[in-house]
Coordinates of C-alpha atoms and ligand atoms in Angstrom, one line a residue:
M182 CA 0.5 0.2 0.2
K183 CA 1.7 3.5 -0.9
I184 CA 0.1 7.1 0.2
T185 CA 1.3 10.5 -1.7
F186 CA 0.5 13.5 0.1
L187 CA -1.2 16.0 -2.3
G188 CA -0.9 18.8 0.6
T189 CA 0.1 18.7 4.0
S190 CA -0.2 22.6 4.5
T191 CA -3.1 24.0 7.0
V192 CA -6.2 26.0 5.9
V193 CA -4.4 28.3 3.8
P194 CA -2.0 27.1 1.6
A195 CA 1.5 29.2 0.8
A196 CA 1.7 29.3 -2.8
G197 CA 2.8 26.0 -4.6
H198 CA 1.6 23.8 -1.7
E199 CA -1.5 22.4 -1.0
T200 CA -4.1 22.0 2.0
A201 CA -4.1 18.0 3.6
C202 CA -5.1 16.0 1.4
A203 CA -3.7 12.5 0.3
I204 CA -3.8 9.4 -2.0
V205 CA -3.9 6.0 -1.1
N206 CA -2.8 3.1 -4.1
G207 CA -3.8 6.2 -6.7
R208 CA -7.3 5.2 -6.3
Y209 CA -8.9 6.3 -2.9
L210 CA -8.3 10.5 -2.2
I211 CA -9.0 11.4 1.5
D212 CA -9.8 15.3 1.8
T213 CA -10.1 17.5 -1.8
G214 CA -7.3 20.0 -0.9
W215 CA -8.1 23.4 -2.6
N216 CA -7.6 21.5 -5.4
A217 CA -6.3 17.4 -5.5
A218 CA -7.8 16.9 -8.8
I219 CA -5.5 19.0 -10.8
G220 CA -2.9 18.7 -7.5
M221 CA -2.4 14.6 -8.4
K222 CA -1.5 15.4 -11.8
S223 CA 1.5 16.7 -11.2
D224 CA 2.2 13.3 -9.1
G225 CA 1.5 11.3 -11.6
Y226 CA -2.3 10.7 -10.7
D227 CA -5.1 10.4 -12.7
P228 CA -8.6 12.2 -11.4
M229 CA -10.2 9.7 -13.5
L230 CA -9.2 6.6 -12.1
L231 CA -10.2 7.6 -8.8
D232 CA -12.8 4.6 -6.7
A233 CA -13.1 7.1 -3.9
V234 CA -13.1 10.4 -2.1
F235 CA -13.3 10.1 1.6
L236 CA -14.4 13.3 3.8
T237 CA -12.4 13.4 6.4
H238 CA -15.0 16.6 7.9
C239 CA -16.7 19.0 5.5
H240 CA -15.0 22.3 6.9
H241 CA -13.5 24.6 4.0
D242 CA -10.4 22.9 3.8
H243 CA -10.9 20.0 3.3
Y244 CA -14.1 19.2 0.7
I245 CA -13.5 22.2 -1.2
G246 CA -12.2 20.6 -3.8
L247 CA -14.9 18.6 -4.7
P248 CA -16.2 20.7 -7.0
H249 CA -13.6 20.9 -9.2
L250 CA -13.0 17.0 -8.6
F251 CA -16.4 16.5 -10.2
F252 CA -15.8 19.1 -13.0
H253 CA -12.7 17.5 -14.2
M254 CA -14.8 14.4 -14.4
C255 CA -17.6 15.8 -16.1
M256 CA -14.7 17.4 -18.9
R257 CA -12.8 14.2 -19.3
A258 CA -16.0 11.4 -19.4
S259 CA -16.1 10.3 -23.3
E260 CA -13.2 8.9 -22.7
R261 CA -14.3 6.6 -20.2
P262 CA -17.9 6.7 -20.9
D263 CA -18.3 3.4 -18.5
R264 CA -16.2 4.6 -15.6
P265 CA -18.9 3.6 -12.4
P266 CA -19.5 7.5 -10.9
L267 CA -17.2 8.3 -7.6
K268 CA -18.1 7.3 -5.1
V269 CA -18.0 10.5 -2.3
I270 CA -17.9 9.0 1.1
G271 CA -18.0 11.3 4.8
P272 CA -19.9 11.9 8.3
E273 CA -23.4 11.1 7.7
E274 CA -24.7 14.7 9.2
D275 CA -22.7 16.2 6.4
V276 CA -21.8 14.7 3.0
Q277 CA -24.8 14.9 1.3
R278 CA -24.9 18.6 1.5
V279 CA -21.6 19.2 0.4
V280 CA -21.6 16.9 -2.5
D281 CA -25.3 19.0 -3.8
L282 CA -24.2 21.8 -3.0
S283 CA -20.7 21.0 -5.4
L284 CA -23.4 19.8 -7.5
A285 CA -25.0 23.5 -7.4
L286 CA -22.2 25.1 -7.5
L287 CA -21.7 23.3 -11.6
Q288 CA -24.8 24.6 -12.7
P289 CA -26.1 21.5 -14.5
E290 CA -29.6 23.6 -15.0
R291 CA -27.5 25.7 -17.3
F292 CA -25.2 23.2 -18.3
D293 CA -25.9 19.9 -19.8
A294 CA -22.0 18.7 -19.9
V295 CA -21.7 18.8 -15.7
A296 CA -25.0 16.8 -14.7
Y297 CA -23.0 14.4 -12.7
A298 CA -24.5 11.6 -9.7
P299 CA -21.4 10.5 -7.5
D300 CA -22.5 8.1 -5.4
V301 CA -22.7 9.1 -1.5
I302 CA -21.7 6.8 0.8
P303 CA -22.8 8.9 4.4
M304 CA -21.0 7.5 7.3
A305 CA -21.3 6.9 11.1
P306 CA -18.9 6.1 13.5
G307 CA -17.9 2.3 13.3
D308 CA -19.2 1.9 9.4
T309 CA -16.7 0.4 7.8
Y310 CA -16.3 0.4 3.5
S311 CA -14.4 -2.9 1.0
D312 CA -13.8 -3.3 -1.7
D313 CA -11.1 -6.0 -3.6
A314 CA -8.1 -4.4 -2.4
V315 CA -8.5 -1.8 0.9
H316 CA -11.3 -2.8 4.2
V317 CA -11.7 0.9 6.1
T318 CA -12.6 1.5 9.3
T319 CA -14.0 5.0 11.2
C320 CA -13.5 6.1 14.0
R321 CA -14.9 9.7 15.9
T322 CA -12.3 12.3 16.2
V323 CA -13.0 15.4 18.0
H324 CA -13.9 18.5 16.3
P325 CA -16.3 21.5 16.1
V326 CA -18.2 19.1 13.0
A327 CA -18.6 15.9 12.7
S328 CA -15.5 14.1 11.4
L329 CA -14.3 10.6 11.0
C330 CA -10.5 8.8 11.3
Y331 CA -10.6 6.3 8.8
R332 CA -7.8 3.2 8.8
F333 CA -6.9 1.9 6.4
T334 CA -5.8 -1.8 5.6
D335 CA -5.1 -3.0 2.4
T336 CA -6.3 -6.6 2.5
Q337 CA -3.5 -7.9 -0.1
S338 CA -0.4 -7.5 2.0
G339 CA -2.2 -6.2 5.6
A340 CA -0.5 -2.9 5.0
S341 CA -2.6 -0.3 7.1
L342 CA -2.6 4.0 8.0
A343 CA -4.7 5.7 9.8
Y344 CA -5.7 9.3 8.7
T345 CA -7.3 11.5 12.0
G346 CA -7.9 14.6 9.4
D347 CA -8.3 17.4 12.3
T348 CA -8.9 16.5 15.7
A349 CA -8.2 17.8 19.5
Y350 CA -6.8 15.0 21.5
H351 CA -8.7 11.5 21.9
A352 CA -7.4 8.7 23.4
P353 CA -10.6 6.2 21.6
I354 CA -8.3 6.6 18.4
A355 CA -4.7 6.0 19.5
E356 CA -7.7 2.6 20.1
H357 CA -8.7 2.5 16.6
A358 CA -4.9 3.5 15.4
A359 CA -3.4 0.4 16.9
G360 CA -0.3 -0.9 15.4
V361 CA -0.6 1.0 12.7
G362 CA 2.4 1.0 9.5
L363 CA 2.0 5.3 9.5
L364 CA 0.0 7.4 11.7
V365 CA -0.8 10.8 9.7
T366 CA -2.9 13.1 12.4
E367 CA -2.7 17.5 12.7
A368 CA -0.3 19.6 14.2
S369 CA -2.2 23.2 13.7
Y370 CA -0.8 24.5 16.4
G371 CA 2.9 23.5 15.7
G372 CA 5.5 22.5 18.5
S373 CA 3.1 23.8 21.2
A374 CA 0.4 21.7 22.3
A375 CA -3.2 22.9 22.3
P376 CA -4.8 25.7 23.8
A377 CA -6.2 25.1 27.6
D378 CA -9.4 25.9 26.2
N379 CA -9.2 24.7 22.4
A380 CA -12.1 26.1 21.2
S381 CA -11.5 24.9 16.9
L382 CA -10.4 21.5 18.6
H383 CA -7.2 20.8 16.9
S384 CA -3.9 19.6 18.8
G385 CA -0.2 20.0 18.1
A386 CA 3.1 17.7 17.3
P387 CA 2.9 16.8 21.4
E388 CA 0.0 15.3 21.0
A389 CA 0.1 14.4 17.8
A390 CA 3.3 12.1 18.6
R391 CA 1.0 10.8 21.8
L392 CA -1.4 9.3 19.6
A393 CA 1.0 8.3 17.9
N394 CA 2.9 6.2 21.0
A395 CA -0.4 5.3 22.7
A396 CA -1.5 3.8 19.4
G397 CA 2.0 1.8 18.8
A398 CA 2.4 2.5 15.3
E399 CA 5.5 2.5 13.6
R400 CA 5.4 6.1 11.7
L401 CA 3.7 9.4 12.3
A402 CA 3.3 11.9 9.6
L403 CA 2.2 15.1 11.0
V404 CA 0.0 17.5 8.6
H405 CA -2.2 20.5 8.3
C406 CA 0.8 22.6 9.9
P407 CA 1.3 25.9 9.7
E408 CA 4.7 26.4 7.2
E409 CA 6.8 28.2 9.8
K410 CA 5.8 26.6 12.8
Q411 CA 7.1 22.9 10.5
N412 CA 10.4 22.6 12.4
D413 CA 9.3 23.0 15.6
A414 CA 6.7 20.8 14.9
V415 CA 9.2 17.9 14.0
V416 CA 11.8 18.9 16.7
A417 CA 8.6 18.7 19.5
A418 CA 7.5 15.8 17.9
R419 CA 10.0 13.5 18.0
R420 CA 10.6 14.1 21.8
D421 CA 8.3 11.6 22.6
F422 CA 7.8 9.7 19.1
R423 CA 11.0 9.3 17.1
N424 CA 9.8 8.5 13.9
S425 CA 7.9 12.0 13.3
F426 CA 8.4 13.6 10.2
I427 CA 6.3 16.1 8.1
P428 CA 5.9 14.9 4.7
E429 CA 7.2 17.2 1.5
D430 CA 4.0 17.9 -0.8
G431 CA 3.6 15.1 -3.4
E432 CA 6.1 13.3 -1.0
T433 CA 5.1 8.7 -1.3
V434 CA 5.5 6.3 1.3
E435 CA 5.3 2.7 0.9
L436 CA 3.5 0.8 3.3
A437 CA 4.4 -3.6 4.0
G438 CA 2.1 -5.1 5.2
Ligands
LIG720 ZN1 -11.2 21.8 10.2
LIG721 ZN1 -8.7 21.4 8.1

């Protein structure tokens, strides 16, 4: 199993960067970045080969690329008329609404070429998704909107990774991610721990490292960290969890079973 970090930035990425989003095995996109449909092409992936998009939650920086992706699929529909509809998987509270809004932005009532019908799959914590290649399980994370951590297991090799999306520290995530080869979580506060009130329910590198230790993960990737705080974040994370890193945009990590 392999994961490519299309973007690792926080809400508004700097020039040449992308908001946190990743692609697993070239088939599963986790969050959409600002424009993952175009970004994945520069990393050698074809949006037309995507099976599913997994939205960790429906804050703008995680779904704002969805209309681009639908538009892309429509503009290239003639290349693969037999292509099954893209699956859009996300928290049951919000996923249908952001899909409907994304489709509405394309104005299909005015432009026939952009009539698109994705396959929306609302998920609650504990729900699962399986196909010929992966088994995906979910657990709740702690953020101001409904949010899910996805654990991907490659059914052939047994390799596994967990991608938490945005979250405050929440011990049950570690149980869900127990023994993964790679834990991908956020460090919005850089090298500092979350402030006491933590109204926005994010984490810093110290909580990320704590989560990786509690899960017994092999490696920890920190994403959603402001560029100017990345150095501090990786230093702070390594104090408690040695195998921590901040991926480069476009970096691929291969996971063995
Ligand atoms: Zn968020
Ligand atoms: Zn975010």
